[in-house]
């Protein structure tokens, strides 16, 4: 293994990359789908998620942490590798589009109403361009600097809002049956399932990846989902939490440290933008690798610039935040979850086949 980062750094990247989705983006969708039972949906998702992680660990072990697309092509043929590469590229483009669009919508609606969307998009994409161009090692170092402050601010808001929480709002569960809870499991597992993308960065990890590493990372991601959901319901009540577009951001507005110290919600700007920066930069890195493997640096730079232009054009499409949210709620998560499940099952079958071939040749 000749990767450029260690597993600890990979875990930090995953926490920041997927953490933005689980801690922020899926929360309003889960509350809308399951209402009070949204936190139960998170817990119910844990058993199938651990099984999912076990499959990922098996794939990592059988592939020897080689570049996953090379391993796929070697087992299933060149066209199998190309199909999976193309499917993952489309998925990563959707990930980046959602991240950029939701970030600039939030920024414009919350604290920069007079700033053009074009300016917000360009500024964020520019720093992501230089990070992606520098590679995974540079992103890992930057994440190691950014993530501790994200975590500290997260505990700060969670503990600081303790007096504002009433956990009796979390009960009774299943008030309207099991169906809403099951609907809430779809966005929950779609967000948690992004851990599958680790397979496409496994060759950058220089240390051996084990099931325990992935399981601990997965449980951290579950906590990142459970915390803001229970916090939103306990602080605002179910009816009010469901009405909010950004429940996590609204929790910052309740925080009062002293008589003259309040409105600390500017700290959430750091949290969101740091997460968006890592999420976009890592996605760009993965996409450039999938599209420009073995090519020159100049070619990869051109691919990177084309991707940024596509993202900018997509983010500037003239549709409202309401239509964007409706698309997330009714389509995106219902497509991304089956895609991630089928991708994992396909790779798991290839891993089983590779084991049988090794057994025959030994």
mmCIF file of C-alpha atoms in Angstrom:
data_model
loop_
_atom_site.group_PDB
_atom_site.id
_atom_site.type_symbol
_atom_site.label_atom_id
_atom_site.label_comp_id
_atom_site.label_asym_id
_atom_site.label_seq_id
_atom_site.Cartn_x
_atom_site.Cartn_y
_atom_site.Cartn_z
ATOM 1 C CA UNK A 1 0.000 0.000 0.000
ATOM 2 C CA UNK A 2 1.561 3.252 -1.145
ATOM 3 C CA UNK A 3 -1.178 5.708 -0.271
ATOM 4 C CA UNK A 4 -0.541 9.286 0.695
ATOM 5 C CA UNK A 5 -2.757 9.456 3.813
ATOM 6 C CA UNK A 6 -3.280 7.358 6.931
ATOM 7 C CA UNK A 7 -6.573 5.829 8.041
ATOM 8 C CA UNK A 8 -6.993 8.447 10.767
ATOM 9 C CA UNK A 9 -6.822 11.186 8.148
ATOM 10 C CA UNK A 10 -9.244 9.254 5.933
ATOM 11 C CA UNK A 11 -11.713 9.050 8.839
ATOM 12 C CA UNK A 12 -11.513 12.821 9.306
ATOM 13 C CA UNK A 13 -12.162 13.370 5.600
ATOM 14 C CA UNK A 14 -15.155 11.013 5.726
ATOM 15 C CA UNK A 15 -16.542 12.695 8.845
ATOM 16 C CA UNK A 16 -16.381 16.094 7.169
ATOM 17 C CA UNK A 17 -17.459 14.905 3.709
ATOM 18 C CA UNK A 18 -20.477 12.857 4.823
ATOM 19 C CA UNK A 19 -21.008 14.862 8.004
ATOM 20 C CA UNK A 20 -22.343 17.841 6.059
ATOM 21 C CA UNK A 21 -24.975 15.608 4.453
ATOM 22 C CA UNK A 22 -25.918 13.782 7.666
ATOM 23 C CA UNK A 23 -25.689 16.714 10.045
ATOM 24 C CA UNK A 24 -27.319 19.369 7.865
ATOM 25 C CA UNK A 25 -28.725 18.478 4.445
ATOM 26 C CA UNK A 26 -30.874 15.423 5.252
ATOM 27 C CA UNK A 27 -32.273 16.733 8.556
ATOM 28 C CA UNK A 28 -35.217 18.754 7.119
ATOM 29 C CA UNK A 29 -36.065 15.893 4.730
ATOM 30 C CA UNK A 30 -36.098 13.343 7.553
ATOM 31 C CA UNK A 31 -38.210 15.583 9.772
ATOM 32 C CA UNK A 32 -40.620 16.177 6.915
ATOM 33 C CA UNK A 33 -40.905 12.456 6.178
ATOM 34 C CA UNK A 34 -41.042 11.004 9.698
ATOM 35 C CA UNK A 35 -41.787 14.032 11.900
ATOM 36 C CA UNK A 36 -41.246 13.052 15.563
ATOM 37 C CA UNK A 37 -40.136 9.547 14.552
ATOM 38 C CA UNK A 38 -37.173 10.907 12.552
ATOM 39 C CA UNK A 39 -34.802 10.034 15.396
ATOM 40 C CA UNK A 40 -36.256 6.516 15.530
ATOM 41 C CA UNK A 41 -35.621 6.214 11.769
ATOM 42 C CA UNK A 42 -31.949 6.886 12.454
ATOM 43 C CA UNK A 43 -31.729 4.151 15.084
ATOM 44 C CA UNK A 44 -33.666 1.650 12.958
ATOM 45 C CA UNK A 45 -31.184 2.283 10.138
ATOM 46 C CA UNK A 46 -28.219 1.133 12.259
ATOM 47 C CA UNK A 47 -28.548 -2.715 11.893
ATOM 48 C CA UNK A 48 -28.781 -2.719 8.065
ATOM 49 C CA UNK A 49 -26.061 -0.069 7.980
ATOM 50 C CA UNK A 50 -23.653 -2.259 9.964
ATOM 51 C CA UNK A 51 -24.341 -5.089 7.512
ATOM 52 C CA UNK A 52 -23.608 -2.644 4.693
ATOM 53 C CA UNK A 53 -20.329 -1.671 6.362
ATOM 54 C CA UNK A 54 -19.372 -5.350 6.734
ATOM 55 C CA UNK A 55 -19.821 -5.746 2.969
ATOM 56 C CA UNK A 56 -17.664 -2.668 2.338
ATOM 57 C CA UNK A 57 -14.923 -4.036 4.616
ATOM 58 C CA UNK A 58 -15.044 -7.343 2.733
ATOM 59 C CA UNK A 59 -14.666 -5.520 -0.598
ATOM 60 C CA UNK A 60 -11.739 -3.494 0.739
ATOM 61 C CA UNK A 61 -9.995 -6.660 1.948
ATOM 62 C CA UNK A 62 -10.534 -8.639 -1.260
ATOM 63 C CA UNK A 63 -9.473 -5.733 -3.480
ATOM 64 C CA UNK A 64 -6.252 -5.297 -1.510
ATOM 65 C CA UNK A 65 -6.897 -1.539 -1.320
ATOM 66 C CA UNK A 66 -5.935 -1.206 -4.971
ATOM 67 C CA UNK A 67 -7.622 1.435 -7.148
ATOM 68 C CA UNK A 68 -11.137 0.020 -7.177
ATOM 69 C CA UNK A 69 -11.785 0.700 -10.876
ATOM 70 C CA UNK A 70 -8.634 -1.232 -11.872
ATOM 71 C CA UNK A 71 -9.707 -4.110 -9.645
ATOM 72 C CA UNK A 72 -13.203 -4.090 -11.174
ATOM 73 C CA UNK A 73 -11.813 -4.084 -14.730
ATOM 74 C CA UNK A 74 -9.518 -6.975 -13.896
ATOM 75 C CA UNK A 75 -12.398 -9.114 -12.617
ATOM 76 C CA UNK A 76 -15.423 -8.033 -14.645
ATOM 77 C CA UNK A 77 -13.812 -6.760 -17.791
ATOM 78 C CA UNK A 78 -13.035 -3.323 -19.177
ATOM 79 C CA UNK A 79 -16.655 -2.460 -19.953
ATOM 80 C CA UNK A 80 -17.779 -3.316 -16.413
ATOM 81 C CA UNK A 81 -15.147 -0.934 -15.088
ATOM 82 C CA UNK A 82 -16.239 1.778 -17.512
ATOM 83 C CA UNK A 83 -19.922 1.419 -16.589
ATOM 84 C CA UNK A 84 -19.217 1.699 -12.868
ATOM 85 C CA UNK A 85 -16.829 4.596 -13.449
ATOM 86 C CA UNK A 86 -19.467 6.471 -15.453
ATOM 87 C CA UNK A 87 -22.221 5.778 -12.889
ATOM 88 C CA UNK A 88 -20.073 6.996 -10.006
ATOM 89 C CA UNK A 89 -19.098 10.119 -11.970
ATOM 90 C CA UNK A 90 -22.767 10.995 -12.471
ATOM 91 C CA UNK A 91 -23.433 10.384 -8.777
ATOM 92 C CA UNK A 92 -20.512 12.595 -7.723
ATOM 93 C CA UNK A 93 -21.751 15.374 -10.001
ATOM 94 C CA UNK A 94 -25.127 15.170 -8.241
ATOM 95 C CA UNK A 95 -23.377 15.265 -4.846
ATOM 96 C CA UNK A 96 -21.465 18.398 -5.790
ATOM 97 C CA UNK A 97 -24.491 20.094 -7.344
ATOM 98 C CA UNK A 98 -26.592 19.514 -4.201
ATOM 99 C CA UNK A 99 -23.787 20.666 -1.905
ATOM 100 C CA UNK A 100 -23.118 23.856 -3.848
ATOM 101 C CA UNK A 101 -26.779 24.684 -4.446
ATOM 102 C CA UNK A 102 -27.885 24.146 -0.840
ATOM 103 C CA UNK A 103 -24.876 26.064 0.513
ATOM 104 C CA UNK A 104 -25.433 29.170 -1.593
ATOM 105 C CA UNK A 105 -29.214 29.046 -1.059
ATOM 106 C CA UNK A 106 -28.628 28.965 2.695
ATOM 107 C CA UNK A 107 -26.047 31.762 2.567
ATOM 108 C CA UNK A 108 -28.293 34.018 0.480
ATOM 109 C CA UNK A 109 -31.435 33.350 2.530
ATOM 110 C CA UNK A 110 -29.737 33.614 5.929
ATOM 111 C CA UNK A 111 -27.170 36.414 5.901
ATOM 112 C CA UNK A 112 -26.215 37.562 2.364
ATOM 113 C CA UNK A 113 -29.536 38.398 0.691
ATOM 114 C CA UNK A 114 -28.071 41.119 -1.550
ATOM 115 C CA UNK A 115 -25.059 39.113 -2.754
ATOM 116 C CA UNK A 116 -25.464 37.572 -6.233
ATOM 117 C CA UNK A 117 -25.482 33.767 -6.388
ATOM 118 C CA UNK A 118 -22.727 33.976 -9.019
ATOM 119 C CA UNK A 119 -20.320 35.572 -6.542
ATOM 120 C CA UNK A 120 -21.086 33.057 -3.794
ATOM 121 C CA UNK A 121 -20.576 30.132 -6.165
ATOM 122 C CA UNK A 122 -17.354 31.411 -7.727
ATOM 123 C CA UNK A 123 -15.671 32.171 -4.398
ATOM 124 C CA UNK A 124 -16.419 28.700 -3.024
ATOM 125 C CA UNK A 125 -15.484 26.893 -6.232
ATOM 126 C CA UNK A 126 -12.177 28.741 -6.546
ATOM 127 C CA UNK A 127 -10.813 27.506 -3.217
ATOM 128 C CA UNK A 128 -12.096 24.017 -4.002
ATOM 129 C CA UNK A 129 -10.261 24.120 -7.345
ATOM 130 C CA UNK A 130 -6.889 24.770 -5.714
ATOM 131 C CA UNK A 131 -7.507 22.146 -3.014
ATOM 132 C CA UNK A 132 -8.549 19.484 -5.544
ATOM 133 C CA UNK A 133 -5.558 20.321 -7.727
ATOM 134 C CA UNK A 134 -3.244 19.751 -4.752
ATOM 135 C CA UNK A 135 -4.565 16.235 -4.128
ATOM 136 C CA UNK A 136 -5.770 14.092 -1.237
ATOM 137 C CA UNK A 137 -2.730 14.662 0.958
ATOM 138 C CA UNK A 138 -3.291 18.432 0.971
ATOM 139 C CA UNK A 139 -7.027 18.008 1.595
ATOM 140 C CA UNK A 140 -6.256 15.644 4.488
ATOM 141 C CA UNK A 141 -3.994 18.257 6.098
ATOM 142 C CA UNK A 142 -6.597 20.988 5.647
ATOM 143 C CA UNK A 143 -9.312 18.720 7.053
ATOM 144 C CA UNK A 144 -7.125 18.037 10.082
ATOM 145 C CA UNK A 145 -7.103 21.798 10.718
ATOM 146 C CA UNK A 146 -10.787 22.467 9.973
ATOM 147 C CA UNK A 147 -12.479 19.454 11.584
ATOM 148 C CA UNK A 148 -11.448 20.023 15.241
ATOM 149 C CA UNK A 149 -13.136 23.442 15.213
ATOM 150 C CA UNK A 150 -16.239 21.970 13.556
ATOM 151 C CA UNK A 151 -16.428 19.364 16.345
ATOM 152 C CA UNK A 152 -15.779 21.886 19.127
ATOM 153 C CA UNK A 153 -18.481 24.223 17.836
ATOM 154 C CA UNK A 154 -20.850 21.255 17.528
ATOM 155 C CA UNK A 155 -20.402 20.285 21.174
ATOM 156 C CA UNK A 156 -20.599 23.966 22.083
ATOM 157 C CA UNK A 157 -24.055 24.412 20.563
ATOM 158 C CA UNK A 158 -25.261 21.048 21.870
ATOM 159 C CA UNK A 159 -24.224 21.717 25.459
ATOM 160 C CA UNK A 160 -24.997 25.444 25.378
ATOM 161 C CA UNK A 161 -28.597 24.808 24.326
ATOM 162 C CA UNK A 162 -29.121 22.264 27.093
ATOM 163 C CA UNK A 163 -31.497 24.546 29.068
ATOM 164 C CA UNK A 164 -33.632 25.011 25.941
ATOM 165 C CA UNK A 165 -34.209 21.291 25.392
ATOM 166 C CA UNK A 166 -37.196 19.253 26.497
ATOM 167 C CA UNK A 167 -36.642 15.633 25.516
ATOM 168 C CA UNK A 168 -40.220 14.735 26.358
ATOM 169 C CA UNK A 169 -40.998 16.137 22.874
ATOM 170 C CA UNK A 170 -39.377 12.978 21.455
ATOM 171 C CA UNK A 171 -42.306 10.866 22.661
ATOM 172 C CA UNK A 172 -44.635 9.163 21.969
ATOM 173 C CA UNK A 173 -43.092 7.324 19.041
ATOM 174 C CA UNK A 174 -45.053 5.650 16.218
ATOM 175 C CA UNK A 175 -47.942 7.990 16.877
ATOM 176 C CA UNK A 176 -49.028 7.633 13.238
ATOM 177 C CA UNK A 177 -47.852 4.056 12.719
ATOM 178 C CA UNK A 178 -44.626 2.621 11.336
ATOM 179 C CA UNK A 179 -44.847 3.971 7.781
ATOM 180 C CA UNK A 180 -43.534 7.519 8.483
ATOM 181 C CA UNK A 181 -40.575 6.019 10.353
ATOM 182 C CA UNK A 182 -39.771 3.762 7.388
ATOM 183 C CA UNK A 183 -39.991 6.745 5.023
ATOM 184 C CA UNK A 184 -37.473 8.520 7.233
ATOM 185 C CA UNK A 185 -35.066 5.580 6.877
ATOM 186 C CA UNK A 186 -34.656 6.302 3.146
ATOM 187 C CA UNK A 187 -32.832 9.665 3.453
ATOM 188 C CA UNK A 188 -31.046 8.398 6.575
ATOM 189 C CA UNK A 189 -29.561 5.381 4.783
ATOM 190 C CA UNK A 190 -28.941 7.414 1.608
ATOM 191 C CA UNK A 191 -26.769 9.784 3.631
ATOM 192 C CA UNK A 192 -25.038 7.082 5.668
ATOM 193 C CA UNK A 193 -24.515 5.008 2.535
ATOM 194 C CA UNK A 194 -22.170 7.607 1.091
ATOM 195 C CA UNK A 195 -19.502 5.691 2.997
ATOM 196 C CA UNK A 196 -19.460 3.485 -0.130
ATOM 197 C CA UNK A 197 -17.464 6.246 -1.817
ATOM 198 C CA UNK A 198 -14.571 5.338 0.484
ATOM 199 C CA UNK A 199 -13.909 2.436 -1.895
ATOM 200 C CA UNK A 200 -12.892 4.952 -4.554
ATOM 201 C CA UNK A 201 -10.324 6.583 -2.287
ATOM 202 C CA UNK A 202 -9.054 3.443 -0.523
ATOM 203 C CA UNK A 203 -5.841 3.337 -2.580
ATOM 204 C CA UNK A 204 -4.835 6.674 -1.068
ATOM 205 C CA UNK A 205 -4.765 5.125 2.430
ATOM 206 C CA UNK A 206 -1.306 3.831 3.366
ATOM 207 C CA UNK A 207 -2.431 1.799 6.408
ATOM 208 C CA UNK A 208 -4.541 -1.360 6.363
ATOM 209 C CA UNK A 209 -8.282 -0.716 6.565
ATOM 210 C CA UNK A 210 -10.245 -3.030 8.849
ATOM 211 C CA UNK A 211 -13.926 -3.551 9.606
ATOM 212 C CA UNK A 212 -13.512 -1.887 13.013
ATOM 213 C CA UNK A 213 -12.258 1.318 11.380
ATOM 214 C CA UNK A 214 -15.263 1.512 9.074
ATOM 215 C CA UNK A 215 -17.721 0.485 11.819
ATOM 216 C CA UNK A 216 -16.509 3.193 14.201
ATOM 217 C CA UNK A 217 -16.648 5.749 11.377
ATOM 218 C CA UNK A 218 -20.178 4.620 10.501
ATOM 219 C CA UNK A 219 -21.377 4.931 14.105
ATOM 220 C CA UNK A 220 -19.896 8.436 14.281
ATOM 221 C CA UNK A 221 -21.922 9.311 11.192
ATOM 222 C CA UNK A 222 -25.043 7.895 12.861
ATOM 223 C CA UNK A 223 -24.356 10.174 15.825
ATOM 224 C CA UNK A 224 -23.964 13.137 13.489
ATOM 225 C CA UNK A 225 -27.473 12.407 12.205
ATOM 226 C CA UNK A 226 -29.095 11.618 15.543
ATOM 227 C CA UNK A 227 -27.754 14.667 17.399
ATOM 228 C CA UNK A 228 -29.279 17.493 15.326
ATOM 229 C CA UNK A 229 -32.577 15.652 14.855
ATOM 230 C CA UNK A 230 -33.147 15.095 18.565
ATOM 231 C CA UNK A 231 -31.885 18.609 19.242
ATOM 232 C CA UNK A 232 -34.308 20.207 16.784
ATOM 233 C CA UNK A 233 -37.310 18.289 18.161
ATOM 234 C CA UNK A 234 -36.331 18.855 21.803
ATOM 235 C CA UNK A 235 -35.769 22.584 21.282
ATOM 236 C CA UNK A 236 -38.596 23.536 18.931
ATOM 237 C CA UNK A 237 -41.125 20.730 19.191
ATOM 238 C CA UNK A 238 -42.156 18.562 16.263
ATOM 239 C CA UNK A 239 -44.526 20.989 14.520
ATOM 240 C CA UNK A 240 -42.095 23.908 14.519
ATOM 241 C CA UNK A 241 -39.040 21.789 13.640
ATOM 242 C CA UNK A 242 -40.813 20.369 10.575
ATOM 243 C CA UNK A 243 -41.586 23.885 9.293
ATOM 244 C CA UNK A 244 -37.937 24.996 9.390
ATOM 245 C CA UNK A 245 -35.806 24.797 6.249
ATOM 246 C CA UNK A 246 -32.533 24.720 8.188
ATOM 247 C CA UNK A 247 -33.252 23.358 11.703
ATOM 248 C CA UNK A 248 -29.562 23.032 12.592
ATOM 249 C CA UNK A 249 -28.920 26.693 11.800
ATOM 250 C CA UNK A 250 -31.993 27.767 13.769
ATOM 251 C CA UNK A 251 -30.616 26.065 16.882
ATOM 252 C CA UNK A 252 -27.737 28.549 16.928
ATOM 253 C CA UNK A 253 -30.186 31.429 17.232
ATOM 254 C CA UNK A 254 -31.384 30.110 20.599
ATOM 255 C CA UNK A 255 -27.927 30.108 22.147
ATOM 256 C CA UNK A 256 -27.315 32.792 24.773
ATOM 257 C CA UNK A 257 -24.090 32.584 26.804
ATOM 258 C CA UNK A 258 -24.575 35.687 28.933
ATOM 259 C CA UNK A 259 -26.723 38.803 29.006
ATOM 260 C CA UNK A 260 -24.606 40.544 26.358
ATOM 261 C CA UNK A 261 -23.357 37.460 24.456
ATOM 262 C CA UNK A 262 -25.802 36.065 21.960
ATOM 263 C CA UNK A 263 -26.313 35.644 18.182
ATOM 264 C CA UNK A 264 -23.376 33.278 17.870
ATOM 265 C CA UNK A 265 -24.855 31.772 14.714
ATOM 266 C CA UNK A 266 -21.897 33.155 12.734
ATOM 267 C CA UNK A 267 -20.008 30.092 13.996
ATOM 268 C CA UNK A 268 -22.364 27.898 11.985
ATOM 269 C CA UNK A 269 -21.144 29.678 8.846
ATOM 270 C CA UNK A 270 -17.685 28.265 9.525
ATOM 271 C CA UNK A 271 -19.099 24.784 10.135
ATOM 272 C CA UNK A 272 -21.161 24.713 6.950
ATOM 273 C CA UNK A 273 -18.560 26.251 4.645
ATOM 274 C CA UNK A 274 -15.748 24.088 6.016
ATOM 275 C CA UNK A 275 -17.881 20.999 5.396
ATOM 276 C CA UNK A 276 -18.903 22.181 1.924
ATOM 277 C CA UNK A 277 -15.275 22.939 1.046
ATOM 278 C CA UNK A 278 -14.096 19.424 1.964
ATOM 279 C CA UNK A 279 -17.121 17.765 0.342
ATOM 280 C CA UNK A 280 -16.668 19.604 -2.949
ATOM 281 C CA UNK A 281 -12.875 19.251 -2.996
ATOM 282 C CA UNK A 282 -12.918 15.497 -2.326
ATOM 283 C CA UNK A 283 -15.646 14.969 -4.932
ATOM 284 C CA UNK A 284 -13.608 16.906 -7.489
ATOM 285 C CA UNK A 285 -10.513 14.839 -6.665
ATOM 286 C CA UNK A 286 -12.414 11.594 -7.135
ATOM 287 C CA UNK A 287 -13.981 12.785 -10.382
ATOM 288 C CA UNK A 288 -10.672 13.923 -11.846
ATOM 289 C CA UNK A 289 -9.167 10.530 -10.989
ATOM 290 C CA UNK A 290 -12.051 8.658 -12.586
ATOM 291 C CA UNK A 291 -12.010 10.796 -15.737
ATOM 292 C CA UNK A 292 -8.302 11.492 -16.082
ATOM 293 C CA UNK A 293 -6.492 8.453 -14.703
ATOM 294 C CA UNK A 294 -3.025 8.134 -16.192
ATOM 295 C CA UNK A 295 -3.314 11.433 -18.067
ATOM 296 C CA UNK A 296 -1.054 14.468 -17.841
ATOM 297 C CA UNK A 297 -1.398 17.175 -15.219
ATOM 298 C CA UNK A 298 -2.481 19.602 -17.942
ATOM 299 C CA UNK A 299 -5.311 17.254 -18.997
ATOM 300 C CA UNK A 300 -6.508 16.875 -15.396
ATOM 301 C CA UNK A 301 -6.491 20.649 -14.938
ATOM 302 C CA UNK A 302 -8.684 21.025 -18.032
ATOM 303 C CA UNK A 303 -11.083 18.355 -16.710
ATOM 304 C CA UNK A 304 -11.180 20.142 -13.359
ATOM 305 C CA UNK A 305 -12.026 23.493 -14.970
ATOM 306 C CA UNK A 306 -14.760 21.915 -17.122
ATOM 307 C CA UNK A 307 -16.291 20.344 -14.017
ATOM 308 C CA UNK A 308 -16.259 23.684 -12.208
ATOM 309 C CA UNK A 309 -17.958 25.415 -15.133
ATOM 310 C CA UNK A 310 -20.638 22.702 -15.234
ATOM 311 C CA UNK A 311 -21.206 23.099 -11.491
ATOM 312 C CA UNK A 312 -21.432 26.867 -11.777
ATOM 313 C CA UNK A 313 -23.972 26.635 -14.594
ATOM 314 C CA UNK A 314 -26.005 24.083 -12.645
ATOM 315 C CA UNK A 315 -26.035 26.195 -9.494
ATOM 316 C CA UNK A 316 -27.235 29.233 -11.440
ATOM 317 C CA UNK A 317 -30.206 27.453 -13.007
ATOM 318 C CA UNK A 318 -33.336 29.524 -12.321
ATOM 319 C CA UNK A 319 -35.348 27.436 -9.893
ATOM 320 C CA UNK A 320 -36.393 28.262 -6.356
ATOM 321 C CA UNK A 321 -35.265 26.791 -3.067
ATOM 322 C CA UNK A 322 -38.729 25.248 -2.660
ATOM 323 C CA UNK A 323 -38.483 23.353 -5.947
ATOM 324 C CA UNK A 324 -34.914 22.291 -5.092
ATOM 325 C CA UNK A 325 -36.014 20.963 -1.706
ATOM 326 C CA UNK A 326 -38.987 19.171 -3.259
ATOM 327 C CA UNK A 327 -36.614 17.478 -5.725
ATOM 328 C CA UNK A 328 -34.392 16.336 -2.844
ATOM 329 C CA UNK A 329 -37.345 15.048 -0.862
ATOM 330 C CA UNK A 330 -39.255 13.230 -3.599
ATOM 331 C CA UNK A 331 -36.538 12.123 -6.036
ATOM 332 C CA UNK A 332 -32.877 12.408 -5.100
ATOM 333 C CA UNK A 333 -32.771 10.249 -1.962
ATOM 334 C CA UNK A 334 -35.136 7.692 -3.494
ATOM 335 C CA UNK A 335 -32.691 7.319 -6.395
ATOM 336 C CA UNK A 336 -29.365 7.605 -4.557
ATOM 337 C CA UNK A 337 -30.164 4.909 -1.968
ATOM 338 C CA UNK A 338 -30.933 2.156 -4.532
ATOM 339 C CA UNK A 339 -27.890 3.249 -6.546
ATOM 340 C CA UNK A 340 -25.532 2.942 -3.566
ATOM 341 C CA UNK A 341 -27.071 -0.386 -2.513
ATOM 342 C CA UNK A 342 -26.815 -1.870 -6.020
ATOM 343 C CA UNK A 343 -23.249 -0.568 -6.409
ATOM 344 C CA UNK A 344 -22.228 -2.192 -3.115
ATOM 345 C CA UNK A 345 -23.942 -5.488 -3.993
ATOM 346 C CA UNK A 346 -22.282 -5.536 -7.412
ATOM 347 C CA UNK A 347 -18.830 -4.980 -5.898
ATOM 348 C CA UNK A 348 -19.574 -7.528 -3.156
ATOM 349 C CA UNK A 349 -20.388 -10.164 -5.802
ATOM 350 C CA UNK A 350 -17.138 -9.341 -7.610
ATOM 351 C CA UNK A 351 -15.294 -9.744 -4.300
ATOM 352 C CA UNK A 352 -16.867 -13.181 -3.822
ATOM 353 C CA UNK A 353 -15.865 -14.142 -7.368
ATOM 354 C CA UNK A 354 -12.302 -13.001 -6.740
ATOM 355 C CA UNK A 355 -12.152 -15.252 -3.660
ATOM 356 C CA UNK A 356 -13.269 -18.279 -5.651
ATOM 357 C CA UNK A 357 -10.703 -17.582 -8.361
ATOM 358 C CA UNK A 358 -7.955 -17.334 -5.783
ATOM 359 C CA UNK A 359 -9.129 -20.631 -4.273
ATOM 360 C CA UNK A 360 -8.945 -22.356 -7.664
ATOM 361 C CA UNK A 361 -5.471 -21.054 -8.477
ATOM 362 C CA UNK A 362 -4.006 -21.873 -5.057
#
